[in-house]
Amino acid sequence: MISTRGFGDAEGAAIPRLPHYGCAAVCLFLLWGSILAAEAARAQPQPDFAQQVEDRIVDLVNAVRAERGLHALERERRLGQTAEYFAAYMARTGRLEHDADGGTPATRVTQHGYGYCAVAENIAYEYNSRGFTAERLARDFVEGWRESVTHRANMLDRAVTQTGVGVARGAGGEYFAAQLFARPQVTTAGKRARCPR
């Protein structure tokens, strides 16, 4: 049973009471309006979860580097594409190995058109049956790398200047991440690409 009550306005006059069918119509109208509002909110483009995690990983790694007085790494498009490809490959196959696709970090960046002087890669996966926020997942990846001697060395390498990150979700709900650290070759007009000292 749906019922309404009348209330007095500021002047003390009673607000007329709606009949039961009037209340039902108003309630249906409000329900319909809230459904439309929810659909409109859902239709708005939401930032991609993986992109949020990737952005946060770069921020967190650069914060770790700053603690040691090192320059921030710049994101590089081809490194990002390579890392995204490899994270998606690991998520699809469930294989967490630097050579999971039969290649190496060096061959993968070269295949994506990046000429390098130095290249290193951190990979990881995380799973939580309750899920993750973008912040929590990014922190878990970076903290895991920070606690590993070899992964921390990649994050703190003074020779690297650029990075690319990829995050992908596996069929079982686990997340795989790949982060590349690199220094590009320098090409000058008419000269062969080289690695400055």
PDB file of C-alpha atoms in Angstrom:
ATOM      1  CA  MET A   1       0.000   0.000   0.000  1.00  0.00           C
ATOM      2  CA  ILE A   2       1.362   3.404  -0.981  1.00  0.00           C
ATOM      3  CA  SER A   3       0.234   6.402   1.030  1.00  0.00           C
ATOM      4  CA  THR A   4       1.223  10.025   1.340  1.00  0.00           C
ATOM      5  CA  ARG A   5       0.885  12.543   4.133  1.00  0.00           C
ATOM      6  CA  GLY A   6       0.191  16.201   3.813  1.00  0.00           C
ATOM      7  CA  PHE A   7       2.642  18.723   5.269  1.00  0.00           C
ATOM      8  CA  GLY A   8       2.232  22.393   5.974  1.00  0.00           C
ATOM      9  CA  ASP A   9       4.170  24.881   3.888  1.00  0.00           C
ATOM     10  CA  ALA A  10       5.928  27.941   5.311  1.00  0.00           C
ATOM     11  CA  GLU A  11       2.654  29.867   5.450  1.00  0.00           C
ATOM     12  CA  GLY A  12       0.944  27.107   7.392  1.00  0.00           C
ATOM     13  CA  ALA A  13      -1.395  26.100   4.524  1.00  0.00           C
ATOM     14  CA  ALA A  14      -1.831  22.401   3.996  1.00  0.00           C
ATOM     15  CA  ILE A  15      -0.429  20.820   0.853  1.00  0.00           C
ATOM     16  CA  PRO A  16      -3.226  18.840  -0.728  1.00  0.00           C
ATOM     17  CA  ARG A  17      -3.116  15.105  -0.342  1.00  0.00           C
ATOM     18  CA  LEU A  18      -2.663  13.046  -3.531  1.00  0.00           C
ATOM     19  CA  PRO A  19      -5.067  10.209  -4.124  1.00  0.00           C
ATOM     20  CA  HIS A  20      -3.512   6.730  -4.108  1.00  0.00           C
ATOM     21  CA  TYR A  21      -3.424   6.477  -7.906  1.00  0.00           C
ATOM     22  CA  GLY A  22      -1.767   9.908  -8.062  1.00  0.00           C
ATOM     23  CA  CYS A  23       0.947   8.786  -5.681  1.00  0.00           C
ATOM     24  CA  ALA A  24       1.528   5.646  -7.705  1.00  0.00           C
ATOM     25  CA  ALA A  25       1.939   7.731 -10.846  1.00  0.00           C
ATOM     26  CA  VAL A  26       4.368  10.078  -9.114  1.00  0.00           C
ATOM     27  CA  CYS A  27       6.344   7.137  -7.693  1.00  0.00           C
ATOM     28  CA  LEU A  28       6.513   5.476 -11.123  1.00  0.00           C
ATOM     29  CA  PHE A  29       7.599   8.763 -12.689  1.00  0.00           C
ATOM     30  CA  LEU A  30      10.356   9.181 -10.076  1.00  0.00           C
ATOM     31  CA  LEU A  31      11.456   5.582 -10.519  1.00  0.00           C
ATOM     32  CA  TRP A  32      11.550   5.982 -14.296  1.00  0.00           C
ATOM     33  CA  GLY A  33      13.548   9.206 -13.923  1.00  0.00           C
ATOM     34  CA  SER A  34      16.087   7.578 -11.622  1.00  0.00           C
ATOM     35  CA  ILE A  35      16.505   4.654 -14.060  1.00  0.00           C
ATOM     36  CA  LEU A  36      17.112   7.085 -16.930  1.00  0.00           C
ATOM     37  CA  ALA A  37      19.615   9.031 -14.831  1.00  0.00           C
ATOM     38  CA  ALA A  38      21.464   5.819 -13.934  1.00  0.00           C
ATOM     39  CA  GLU A  39      21.552   4.760 -17.605  1.00  0.00           C
ATOM     40  CA  ALA A  40      22.877   8.178 -18.622  1.00  0.00           C
ATOM     41  CA  ALA A  41      25.614   7.985 -15.975  1.00  0.00           C
ATOM     42  CA  ARG A  42      26.568   4.497 -17.125  1.00  0.00           C
ATOM     43  CA  ALA A  43      26.696   5.678 -20.759  1.00  0.00           C
ATOM     44  CA  GLN A  44      29.281   8.344 -19.901  1.00  0.00           C
ATOM     45  CA  PRO A  45      32.783   7.238 -20.876  1.00  0.00           C
ATOM     46  CA  GLN A  46      34.537   5.897 -17.786  1.00  0.00           C
ATOM     47  CA  PRO A  47      38.320   5.982 -17.551  1.00  0.00           C
ATOM     48  CA  ASP A  48      39.700   2.570 -18.444  1.00  0.00           C
ATOM     49  CA  PHE A  49      40.700   0.670 -15.285  1.00  0.00           C
ATOM     50  CA  ALA A  50      43.935  -0.651 -16.821  1.00  0.00           C
ATOM     51  CA  GLN A  51      44.881   2.869 -17.927  1.00  0.00           C
ATOM     52  CA  GLN A  52      44.300   4.186 -14.409  1.00  0.00           C
ATOM     53  CA  VAL A  53      46.555   1.465 -12.989  1.00  0.00           C
ATOM     54  CA  GLU A  54      49.239   2.112 -15.627  1.00  0.00           C
ATOM     55  CA  ASP A  55      49.203   5.854 -14.939  1.00  0.00           C
ATOM     56  CA  ARG A  56      49.500   5.248 -11.214  1.00  0.00           C
ATOM     57  CA  ILE A  57      52.369   2.760 -11.647  1.00  0.00           C
ATOM     58  CA  VAL A  58      54.360   5.403 -13.512  1.00  0.00           C
ATOM     59  CA  ASP A  59      53.635   7.954 -10.772  1.00  0.00           C
ATOM     60  CA  LEU A  60      54.642   5.529  -8.009  1.00  0.00           C
ATOM     61  CA  VAL A  61      57.842   4.394  -9.762  1.00  0.00           C
ATOM     62  CA  ASN A  62      58.809   8.015 -10.346  1.00  0.00           C
ATOM     63  CA  ALA A  63      58.188   8.708  -6.645  1.00  0.00           C
ATOM     64  CA  VAL A  64      60.536   5.834  -5.743  1.00  0.00           C
ATOM     65  CA  ARG A  65      63.137   7.285  -8.116  1.00  0.00           C
ATOM     66  CA  ALA A  66      62.689  10.775  -6.645  1.00  0.00           C
ATOM     67  CA  GLU A  67      63.374   9.389  -3.147  1.00  0.00           C
ATOM     68  CA  ARG A  68      66.811   8.404  -4.482  1.00  0.00           C
ATOM     69  CA  GLY A  69      67.414  11.709  -6.266  1.00  0.00           C
ATOM     70  CA  LEU A  70      66.863  10.217  -9.733  1.00  0.00           C
ATOM     71  CA  HIS A  71      65.128  11.918 -12.657  1.00  0.00           C
ATOM     72  CA  ALA A  72      61.542  10.982 -13.515  1.00  0.00           C
ATOM     73  CA  LEU A  73      60.965   8.587 -16.374  1.00  0.00           C
ATOM     74  CA  GLU A  74      59.000   9.844 -19.359  1.00  0.00           C
ATOM     75  CA  ARG A  75      56.362   7.676 -20.955  1.00  0.00           C
ATOM     76  CA  GLU A  76      57.134   6.606 -24.484  1.00  0.00           C
ATOM     77  CA  ARG A  77      54.388   5.431 -26.848  1.00  0.00           C
ATOM     78  CA  ARG A  78      56.196   2.445 -28.398  1.00  0.00           C
ATOM     79  CA  LEU A  79      57.360   1.197 -25.012  1.00  0.00           C
ATOM     80  CA  GLY A  80      53.766   1.486 -23.811  1.00  0.00           C
ATOM     81  CA  GLN A  81      52.478  -0.486 -26.801  1.00  0.00           C
ATOM     82  CA  THR A  82      55.103  -3.174 -26.197  1.00  0.00           C
ATOM     83  CA  ALA A  83      54.245  -3.438 -22.493  1.00  0.00           C
ATOM     84  CA  GLU A  84      50.513  -3.523 -23.236  1.00  0.00           C
ATOM     85  CA  TYR A  85      51.037  -6.282 -25.811  1.00  0.00           C
ATOM     86  CA  PHE A  86      53.088  -8.383 -23.389  1.00  0.00           C
ATOM     87  CA  ALA A  87      50.746  -7.884 -20.414  1.00  0.00           C
ATOM     88  CA  ALA A  88      47.820  -8.953 -22.624  1.00  0.00           C
ATOM     89  CA  TYR A  89      49.800 -11.983 -23.838  1.00  0.00           C
ATOM     90  CA  MET A  90      50.594 -13.066 -20.273  1.00  0.00           C
ATOM     91  CA  ALA A  91      46.961 -12.531 -19.217  1.00  0.00           C
ATOM     92  CA  ARG A  92      45.680 -14.553 -22.168  1.00  0.00           C
ATOM     93  CA  THR A  93      48.117 -17.464 -21.659  1.00  0.00           C
ATOM     94  CA  GLY A  94      48.568 -17.305 -17.876  1.00  0.00           C
ATOM     95  CA  ARG A  95      52.367 -17.422 -18.337  1.00  0.00           C
ATOM     96  CA  LEU A  96      54.461 -15.084 -16.187  1.00  0.00           C
ATOM     97  CA  GLU A  97      57.899 -15.315 -17.795  1.00  0.00           C
ATOM     98  CA  HIS A  98      60.061 -12.721 -19.541  1.00  0.00           C
ATOM     99  CA  ASP A  99      60.218 -15.036 -22.565  1.00  0.00           C
ATOM    100  CA  ALA A 100      56.591 -16.222 -22.408  1.00  0.00           C
ATOM    101  CA  ASP A 101      55.970 -15.260 -26.060  1.00  0.00           C
ATOM    102  CA  GLY A 102      59.307 -16.711 -27.253  1.00  0.00           C
ATOM    103  CA  GLY A 103      60.947 -13.275 -27.317  1.00  0.00           C
ATOM    104  CA  THR A 104      62.849 -11.019 -24.963  1.00  0.00           C
ATOM    105  CA  PRO A 105      62.192  -7.457 -23.830  1.00  0.00           C
ATOM    106  CA  ALA A 106      64.820  -6.328 -26.367  1.00  0.00           C
ATOM    107  CA  THR A 107      63.230  -8.165 -29.300  1.00  0.00           C
ATOM    108  CA  ARG A 108      59.748  -6.962 -28.358  1.00  0.00           C
ATOM    109  CA  VAL A 109      60.702  -3.263 -28.208  1.00  0.00           C
ATOM    110  CA  THR A 110      62.617  -3.604 -31.491  1.00  0.00           C
ATOM    111  CA  GLN A 111      59.544  -5.203 -33.126  1.00  0.00           C
ATOM    112  CA  HIS A 112      57.565  -2.157 -32.007  1.00  0.00           C
ATOM    113  CA  GLY A 113      60.065   0.192 -33.690  1.00  0.00           C
ATOM    114  CA  TYR A 114      62.026   1.345 -30.636  1.00  0.00           C
ATOM    115  CA  GLY A 115      65.800   1.600 -31.019  1.00  0.00           C
ATOM    116  CA  TYR A 116      67.340   1.176 -27.592  1.00  0.00           C
ATOM    117  CA  CYS A 117      70.656   1.640 -25.835  1.00  0.00           C
ATOM    118  CA  ALA A 118      69.392   0.052 -22.627  1.00  0.00           C
ATOM    119  CA  VAL A 119      66.231  -1.922 -21.907  1.00  0.00           C
ATOM    120  CA  ALA A 120      64.921  -3.814 -18.878  1.00  0.00           C
ATOM    121  CA  GLU A 121      61.543  -5.212 -17.902  1.00  0.00           C
ATOM    122  CA  ASN A 122      59.576  -5.840 -14.723  1.00  0.00           C
ATOM    123  CA  ILE A 123      56.622  -8.208 -14.825  1.00  0.00           C
ATOM    124  CA  ALA A 124      54.181  -9.360 -12.154  1.00  0.00           C
ATOM    125  CA  TYR A 125      50.689 -10.599 -11.488  1.00  0.00           C
ATOM    126  CA  GLU A 126      48.265  -9.934  -8.664  1.00  0.00           C
ATOM    127  CA  TYR A 127      45.037 -11.614  -7.667  1.00  0.00           C
ATOM    128  CA  ASN A 128      42.480 -10.840  -5.002  1.00  0.00           C
ATOM    129  CA  SER A 129      39.077 -12.519  -4.963  1.00  0.00           C
ATOM    130  CA  ARG A 130      37.557  -9.278  -3.645  1.00  0.00           C
ATOM    131  CA  GLY A 131      39.018  -7.266  -6.523  1.00  0.00           C
ATOM    132  CA  PHE A 132      41.122  -4.123  -6.536  1.00  0.00           C
ATOM    133  CA  THR A 133      40.879  -0.407  -6.781  1.00  0.00           C
ATOM    134  CA  ALA A 134      43.249   1.071  -9.358  1.00  0.00           C
ATOM    135  CA  GLU A 135      45.293   2.592  -6.527  1.00  0.00           C
ATOM    136  CA  ARG A 136      45.589  -0.674  -4.588  1.00  0.00           C
ATOM    137  CA  LEU A 137      46.554  -2.717  -7.645  1.00  0.00           C
ATOM    138  CA  ALA A 138      49.213  -0.213  -8.747  1.00  0.00           C
ATOM    139  CA  ARG A 139      50.662  -0.065  -5.223  1.00  0.00           C
ATOM    140  CA  ASP A 140      50.764  -3.857  -4.972  1.00  0.00           C
ATOM    141  CA  PHE A 141      52.691  -4.128  -8.253  1.00  0.00           C
ATOM    142  CA  VAL A 142      55.195  -1.398  -7.348  1.00  0.00           C
ATOM    143  CA  GLU A 143      55.692  -2.625  -3.770  1.00  0.00           C
ATOM    144  CA  GLY A 144      56.355  -6.147  -5.043  1.00  0.00           C
ATOM    145  CA  TRP A 145      58.967  -4.836  -7.457  1.00  0.00           C
ATOM    146  CA  ARG A 146      60.464  -2.601  -4.814  1.00  0.00           C
ATOM    147  CA  GLU A 147      60.968  -5.598  -2.482  1.00  0.00           C
ATOM    148  CA  SER A 148      62.830  -7.585  -5.176  1.00  0.00           C
ATOM    149  CA  VAL A 149      66.513  -6.779  -5.653  1.00  0.00           C
ATOM    150  CA  THR A 150      66.507  -7.216  -9.446  1.00  0.00           C
ATOM    151  CA  HIS A 151      63.197  -5.445 -10.030  1.00  0.00           C
ATOM    152  CA  ARG A 152      64.195  -2.562  -7.750  1.00  0.00           C
ATOM    153  CA  ALA A 153      67.465  -2.246  -9.691  1.00  0.00           C
ATOM    154  CA  ASN A 154      65.462  -1.841 -12.916  1.00  0.00           C
ATOM    155  CA  MET A 155      63.290   0.857 -11.318  1.00  0.00           C
ATOM    156  CA  LEU A 156      66.359   2.726 -10.017  1.00  0.00           C
ATOM    157  CA  ASP A 157      68.607   2.367 -13.064  1.00  0.00           C
ATOM    158  CA  ARG A 158      70.274   5.749 -13.664  1.00  0.00           C
ATOM    159  CA  ALA A 159      70.831   4.949 -17.344  1.00  0.00           C
ATOM    160  CA  VAL A 160      67.155   4.715 -18.315  1.00  0.00           C
ATOM    161  CA  THR A 161      65.071   7.734 -19.265  1.00  0.00           C
ATOM    162  CA  GLN A 162      61.816   6.335 -20.639  1.00  0.00           C
ATOM    163  CA  THR A 163      59.147   3.844 -19.634  1.00  0.00           C
ATOM    164  CA  GLY A 164      56.069   2.059 -20.862  1.00  0.00           C
ATOM    165  CA  VAL A 165      53.514   0.123 -18.819  1.00  0.00           C
ATOM    166  CA  GLY A 166      50.842  -2.419 -19.663  1.00  0.00           C
ATOM    167  CA  VAL A 167      48.209  -4.000 -17.404  1.00  0.00           C
ATOM    168  CA  ALA A 168      45.755  -6.707 -18.464  1.00  0.00           C
ATOM    169  CA  ARG A 169      43.194  -8.895 -16.718  1.00  0.00           C
ATOM    170  CA  GLY A 170      43.286 -12.660 -17.119  1.00  0.00           C
ATOM    171  CA  ALA A 171      40.257 -14.928 -17.457  1.00  0.00           C
ATOM    172  CA  GLY A 172      40.518 -15.928 -13.782  1.00  0.00           C
ATOM    173  CA  GLY A 173      40.411 -12.314 -12.549  1.00  0.00           C
ATOM    174  CA  GLU A 174      44.157 -12.005 -12.033  1.00  0.00           C
ATOM    175  CA  TYR A 175      45.989  -8.928 -13.305  1.00  0.00           C
ATOM    176  CA  PHE A 176      49.291  -9.040 -15.178  1.00  0.00           C
ATOM    177  CA  ALA A 177      51.622  -6.058 -15.508  1.00  0.00           C
ATOM    178  CA  ALA A 178      54.695  -5.338 -17.587  1.00  0.00           C
ATOM    179  CA  GLN A 179      56.832  -2.232 -17.204  1.00  0.00           C
ATOM    180  CA  LEU A 180      59.701  -1.438 -19.562  1.00  0.00           C
ATOM    181  CA  PHE A 181      62.621   0.816 -18.678  1.00  0.00           C
ATOM    182  CA  ALA A 182      64.750   2.083 -21.553  1.00  0.00           C
ATOM    183  CA  ARG A 183      67.092   4.657 -22.984  1.00  0.00           C
ATOM    184  CA  PRO A 184      66.658   5.361 -26.708  1.00  0.00           C
ATOM    185  CA  GLN A 185      69.287   5.512 -29.379  1.00  0.00           C
ATOM    186  CA  VAL A 186      70.078   8.996 -30.647  1.00  0.00           C
ATOM    187  CA  THR A 187      69.772   9.677 -34.344  1.00  0.00           C
ATOM    188  CA  THR A 188      71.332  12.788 -35.845  1.00  0.00           C
ATOM    189  CA  ALA A 189      70.743  14.035 -39.376  1.00  0.00           C
ATOM    190  CA  GLY A 190      72.355  11.691 -41.872  1.00  0.00           C
ATOM    191  CA  LYS A 191      74.141   9.635 -39.227  1.00  0.00           C
ATOM    192  CA  ARG A 192      73.579   6.156 -37.904  1.00  0.00           C
ATOM    193  CA  ALA A 193      71.687   5.755 -34.604  1.00  0.00           C
ATOM    194  CA  ARG A 194      74.047   5.608 -31.661  1.00  0.00           C
ATOM    195  CA  CYS A 195      74.113   5.336 -27.919  1.00  0.00           C
ATOM    196  CA  PRO A 196      75.628   8.396 -26.255  1.00  0.00           C
ATOM    197  CA  ARG A 197      77.849   7.792 -23.255  1.00  0.00           C
TER     198      ARG A 197
END
